[in-house]
Structures are given as structure tokens and as C-alpha cells.
């Protein structure tokens, strides 16, 4: 039996890191059991339904437009060879990298001296 490259320390470190990353979600879930205040009741009675429906509609619209554009461009790259095919093929991967770049950029700005 081949000994694993990473020992038990790597597994324990990974479990610790995963536990630390779960803390914010667990705190939010714990607040489900805290009594609701007046602010929450006010939101429920006035604007919450409208905000949730607008959010759902926006998410649905963005998802459908993204799916349509992604499917059409993927189909074009898979079926046809045209000038600029290679550039388009690589450009289709950019949406996967942009959120990471935006997060890094905002984090760098947050950690600046002026904060």
C-alpha cells in the first residue's frame, strides 16, 4: 500500500480551515432562532414581498440571458471554425476568472492604508 503524500496534518488542517469557513454561515443560521424584532416585522408588512419578487425576477432574467448567450457561443465554437475561433474560445473562459479578480481587487482596496 502506497503511503499518501500528505499525512494526517494536512487532513486536520483542511478540516480546521473548513470549520473556520463555516462559522459565518452557522452564525446566520443560529439567528433563525432569535426572536424577530420590530424592524423585521416592518419589512415583512411593507416591502419584503416586492423585494423578493424583484430579486427572483432579476435572477431568472440574468440566468436565461446568460444561458442563451453561453449556449449559442459554445455551439458556435464547437460546430464551426471561423477567424477568431481560438480567441472566442479563450474569451468564453473569462467569466470564470472575473469574479475572482473582482474579489481580489476589492480585498486589496479594503486592506489599503486608507481602507
PDB file of C-alpha atoms in Angstrom:
ATOM      1  CA  UNK A   1       0.000   0.000   0.000  1.00  0.00           C
ATOM      2  CA  UNK A   2       1.386   3.338  -1.069  1.00  0.00           C
ATOM      3  CA  UNK A   3       1.704   5.928   1.693  1.00  0.00           C
ATOM      4  CA  UNK A   4      -0.269   9.111   0.944  1.00  0.00           C
ATOM      5  CA  UNK A   5       1.771  12.166   0.017  1.00  0.00           C
ATOM      6  CA  UNK A   6       0.012  14.326   2.592  1.00  0.00           C
ATOM      7  CA  UNK A   7      -0.229  12.927   6.094  1.00  0.00           C
ATOM      8  CA  UNK A   8      -2.705  13.414   8.885  1.00  0.00           C
ATOM      9  CA  UNK A   9      -1.619  17.001   9.474  1.00  0.00           C
ATOM     10  CA  UNK A  10      -2.951  18.033   6.085  1.00  0.00           C
ATOM     11  CA  UNK A  11      -6.300  16.398   6.810  1.00  0.00           C
ATOM     12  CA  UNK A  12      -6.561  18.055  10.211  1.00  0.00           C
ATOM     13  CA  UNK A  13      -5.551  21.411   8.754  1.00  0.00           C
ATOM     14  CA  UNK A  14      -8.126  21.086   5.990  1.00  0.00           C
ATOM     15  CA  UNK A  15     -10.842  20.177   8.487  1.00  0.00           C
ATOM     16  CA  UNK A  16      -9.888  23.151  10.675  1.00  0.00           C
ATOM     17  CA  UNK A  17      -9.941  25.526   7.711  1.00  0.00           C
ATOM     18  CA  UNK A  18     -13.317  24.171   6.568  1.00  0.00           C
ATOM     19  CA  UNK A  19     -14.669  24.630  10.088  1.00  0.00           C
ATOM     20  CA  UNK A  20     -13.445  28.222  10.218  1.00  0.00           C
ATOM     21  CA  UNK A  21     -15.028  28.958   6.848  1.00  0.00           C
ATOM     22  CA  UNK A  22     -18.363  27.560   8.055  1.00  0.00           C
ATOM     23  CA  UNK A  23     -18.553  29.859  11.097  1.00  0.00           C
ATOM     24  CA  UNK A  24     -20.278  32.814   9.327  1.00  0.00           C
ATOM     25  CA  UNK A  25     -22.955  30.535   7.883  1.00  0.00           C
ATOM     26  CA  UNK A  26     -23.524  28.877  11.247  1.00  0.00           C
ATOM     27  CA  UNK A  27     -23.925  32.274  12.916  1.00  0.00           C
ATOM     28  CA  UNK A  28     -26.537  33.289  10.347  1.00  0.00           C
ATOM     29  CA  UNK A  29     -28.393  30.006  10.848  1.00  0.00           C
ATOM     30  CA  UNK A  30     -28.273  30.488  14.634  1.00  0.00           C
ATOM     31  CA  UNK A  31     -30.060  33.823  14.225  1.00  0.00           C
ATOM     32  CA  UNK A  32     -33.085  31.944  12.873  1.00  0.00           C
ATOM     33  CA  UNK A  33     -33.873  31.006  16.469  1.00  0.00           C
ATOM     34  CA  UNK A  34     -33.610  34.560  17.823  1.00  0.00           C
ATOM     35  CA  UNK A  35     -36.944  36.388  18.241  1.00  0.00           C
ATOM     36  CA  UNK A  36     -37.763  38.774  15.404  1.00  0.00           C
ATOM     37  CA  UNK A  37     -37.571  42.464  16.141  1.00  0.00           C
ATOM     38  CA  UNK A  38     -39.745  45.346  15.039  1.00  0.00           C
ATOM     39  CA  UNK A  39     -37.566  46.058  12.022  1.00  0.00           C
ATOM     40  CA  UNK A  40     -38.121  42.599  10.551  1.00  0.00           C
ATOM     41  CA  UNK A  41     -41.879  42.818  11.134  1.00  0.00           C
ATOM     42  CA  UNK A  42     -41.940  46.207   9.423  1.00  0.00           C
ATOM     43  CA  UNK A  43     -40.094  44.797   6.389  1.00  0.00           C
ATOM     44  CA  UNK A  44     -42.432  41.807   6.163  1.00  0.00           C
ATOM     45  CA  UNK A  45     -45.508  44.033   6.288  1.00  0.00           C
ATOM     46  CA  UNK A  46     -44.284  46.644   3.789  1.00  0.00           C
ATOM     47  CA  UNK A  47     -41.630  45.791   1.197  1.00  0.00           C
ATOM     48  CA  UNK A  48     -40.292  42.247   1.648  1.00  0.00           C
ATOM     49  CA  UNK A  49     -42.588  40.560  -0.892  1.00  0.00           C
ATOM     50  CA  UNK A  50     -41.765  43.162  -3.544  1.00  0.00           C
ATOM     51  CA  UNK A  51     -38.020  42.895  -2.866  1.00  0.00           C
ATOM     52  CA  UNK A  52     -38.065  39.091  -3.024  1.00  0.00           C
ATOM     53  CA  UNK A  53     -40.110  39.033  -6.232  1.00  0.00           C
ATOM     54  CA  UNK A  54     -37.818  41.610  -7.866  1.00  0.00           C
ATOM     55  CA  UNK A  55     -34.770  39.582  -6.827  1.00  0.00           C
ATOM     56  CA  UNK A  56     -36.263  36.356  -8.193  1.00  0.00           C
ATOM     57  CA  UNK A  57     -37.242  38.041 -11.463  1.00  0.00           C
ATOM     58  CA  UNK A  58     -33.788  39.568 -11.844  1.00  0.00           C
ATOM     59  CA  UNK A  59     -32.068  36.238 -11.122  1.00  0.00           C
ATOM     60  CA  UNK A  60     -34.318  34.442 -13.617  1.00  0.00           C
ATOM     61  CA  UNK A  61     -33.687  37.054 -16.313  1.00  0.00           C
ATOM     62  CA  UNK A  62     -29.924  37.054 -15.823  1.00  0.00           C
ATOM     63  CA  UNK A  63     -29.885  33.257 -15.798  1.00  0.00           C
ATOM     64  CA  UNK A  64     -31.879  32.982 -19.031  1.00  0.00           C
ATOM     65  CA  UNK A  65     -29.823  35.615 -20.856  1.00  0.00           C
ATOM     66  CA  UNK A  66     -26.573  34.047 -19.649  1.00  0.00           C
ATOM     67  CA  UNK A  67     -27.734  30.571 -20.624  1.00  0.00           C
ATOM     68  CA  UNK A  68     -28.780  31.752 -24.082  1.00  0.00           C
ATOM     69  CA  UNK A  69     -25.557  33.628 -24.804  1.00  0.00           C
ATOM     70  CA  UNK A  70     -23.420  30.827 -23.359  1.00  0.00           C
ATOM     71  CA  UNK A  71     -25.193  28.063 -25.261  1.00  0.00           C
ATOM     72  CA  UNK A  72     -25.080  29.913 -28.584  1.00  0.00           C
ATOM     73  CA  UNK A  73     -21.393  30.827 -28.325  1.00  0.00           C
ATOM     74  CA  UNK A  74     -20.444  27.334 -27.114  1.00  0.00           C
ATOM     75  CA  UNK A  75     -22.355  25.816 -30.019  1.00  0.00           C
ATOM     76  CA  UNK A  76     -20.628  28.178 -32.476  1.00  0.00           C
ATOM     77  CA  UNK A  77     -17.197  27.232 -31.113  1.00  0.00           C
ATOM     78  CA  UNK A  78     -17.995  23.520 -31.150  1.00  0.00           C
ATOM     79  CA  UNK A  79     -19.509  23.317 -34.638  1.00  0.00           C
ATOM     80  CA  UNK A  80     -17.800  25.971 -36.758  1.00  0.00           C
ATOM     81  CA  UNK A  81     -14.228  27.036 -37.417  1.00  0.00           C
ATOM     82  CA  UNK A  82     -14.026  30.732 -38.239  1.00  0.00           C
ATOM     83  CA  UNK A  83     -11.453  33.517 -37.988  1.00  0.00           C
ATOM     84  CA  UNK A  84     -11.061  34.369 -34.329  1.00  0.00           C
ATOM     85  CA  UNK A  85     -12.312  30.963 -33.179  1.00  0.00           C
ATOM     86  CA  UNK A  86      -9.375  30.494 -30.815  1.00  0.00           C
ATOM     87  CA  UNK A  87      -9.774  33.960 -29.322  1.00  0.00           C
ATOM     88  CA  UNK A  88     -13.501  33.433 -28.736  1.00  0.00           C
ATOM     89  CA  UNK A  89     -12.836  30.014 -27.240  1.00  0.00           C
ATOM     90  CA  UNK A  90     -10.478  31.519 -24.645  1.00  0.00           C
ATOM     91  CA  UNK A  91     -12.663  34.603 -24.139  1.00  0.00           C
ATOM     92  CA  UNK A  92     -15.531  32.334 -23.106  1.00  0.00           C
ATOM     93  CA  UNK A  93     -13.441  31.314 -20.090  1.00  0.00           C
ATOM     94  CA  UNK A  94     -13.090  34.905 -18.835  1.00  0.00           C
ATOM     95  CA  UNK A  95     -16.373  34.942 -16.870  1.00  0.00           C
ATOM     96  CA  UNK A  96     -14.898  32.199 -14.708  1.00  0.00           C
ATOM     97  CA  UNK A  97     -11.881  34.374 -13.839  1.00  0.00           C
ATOM     98  CA  UNK A  98     -13.530  37.786 -13.471  1.00  0.00           C
ATOM     99  CA  UNK A  99     -15.309  37.151 -10.116  1.00  0.00           C
ATOM    100  CA  UNK A 100     -12.010  36.034  -8.609  1.00  0.00           C
ATOM    101  CA  UNK A 101     -10.264  39.117  -9.957  1.00  0.00           C
ATOM    102  CA  UNK A 102     -13.019  41.421  -8.697  1.00  0.00           C
ATOM    103  CA  UNK A 103     -12.855  39.842  -5.251  1.00  0.00           C
ATOM    104  CA  UNK A 104      -9.082  40.187  -5.132  1.00  0.00           C
ATOM    105  CA  UNK A 105      -9.265  43.801  -6.312  1.00  0.00           C
ATOM    106  CA  UNK A 106     -11.862  44.776  -3.708  1.00  0.00           C
ATOM    107  CA  UNK A 107      -9.971  42.921  -0.969  1.00  0.00           C
ATOM    108  CA  UNK A 108      -6.768  44.734  -1.918  1.00  0.00           C
ATOM    109  CA  UNK A 109      -8.626  48.044  -1.731  1.00  0.00           C
ATOM    110  CA  UNK A 110     -10.093  47.095   1.627  1.00  0.00           C
ATOM    111  CA  UNK A 111      -6.663  46.285   3.044  1.00  0.00           C
ATOM    112  CA  UNK A 112      -5.074  49.549   1.897  1.00  0.00           C
ATOM    113  CA  UNK A 113      -3.953  52.131   4.415  1.00  0.00           C
ATOM    114  CA  UNK A 114      -6.999  54.312   3.766  1.00  0.00           C
ATOM    115  CA  UNK A 115      -9.217  51.200   3.884  1.00  0.00           C
TER     116      UNK A 115
END
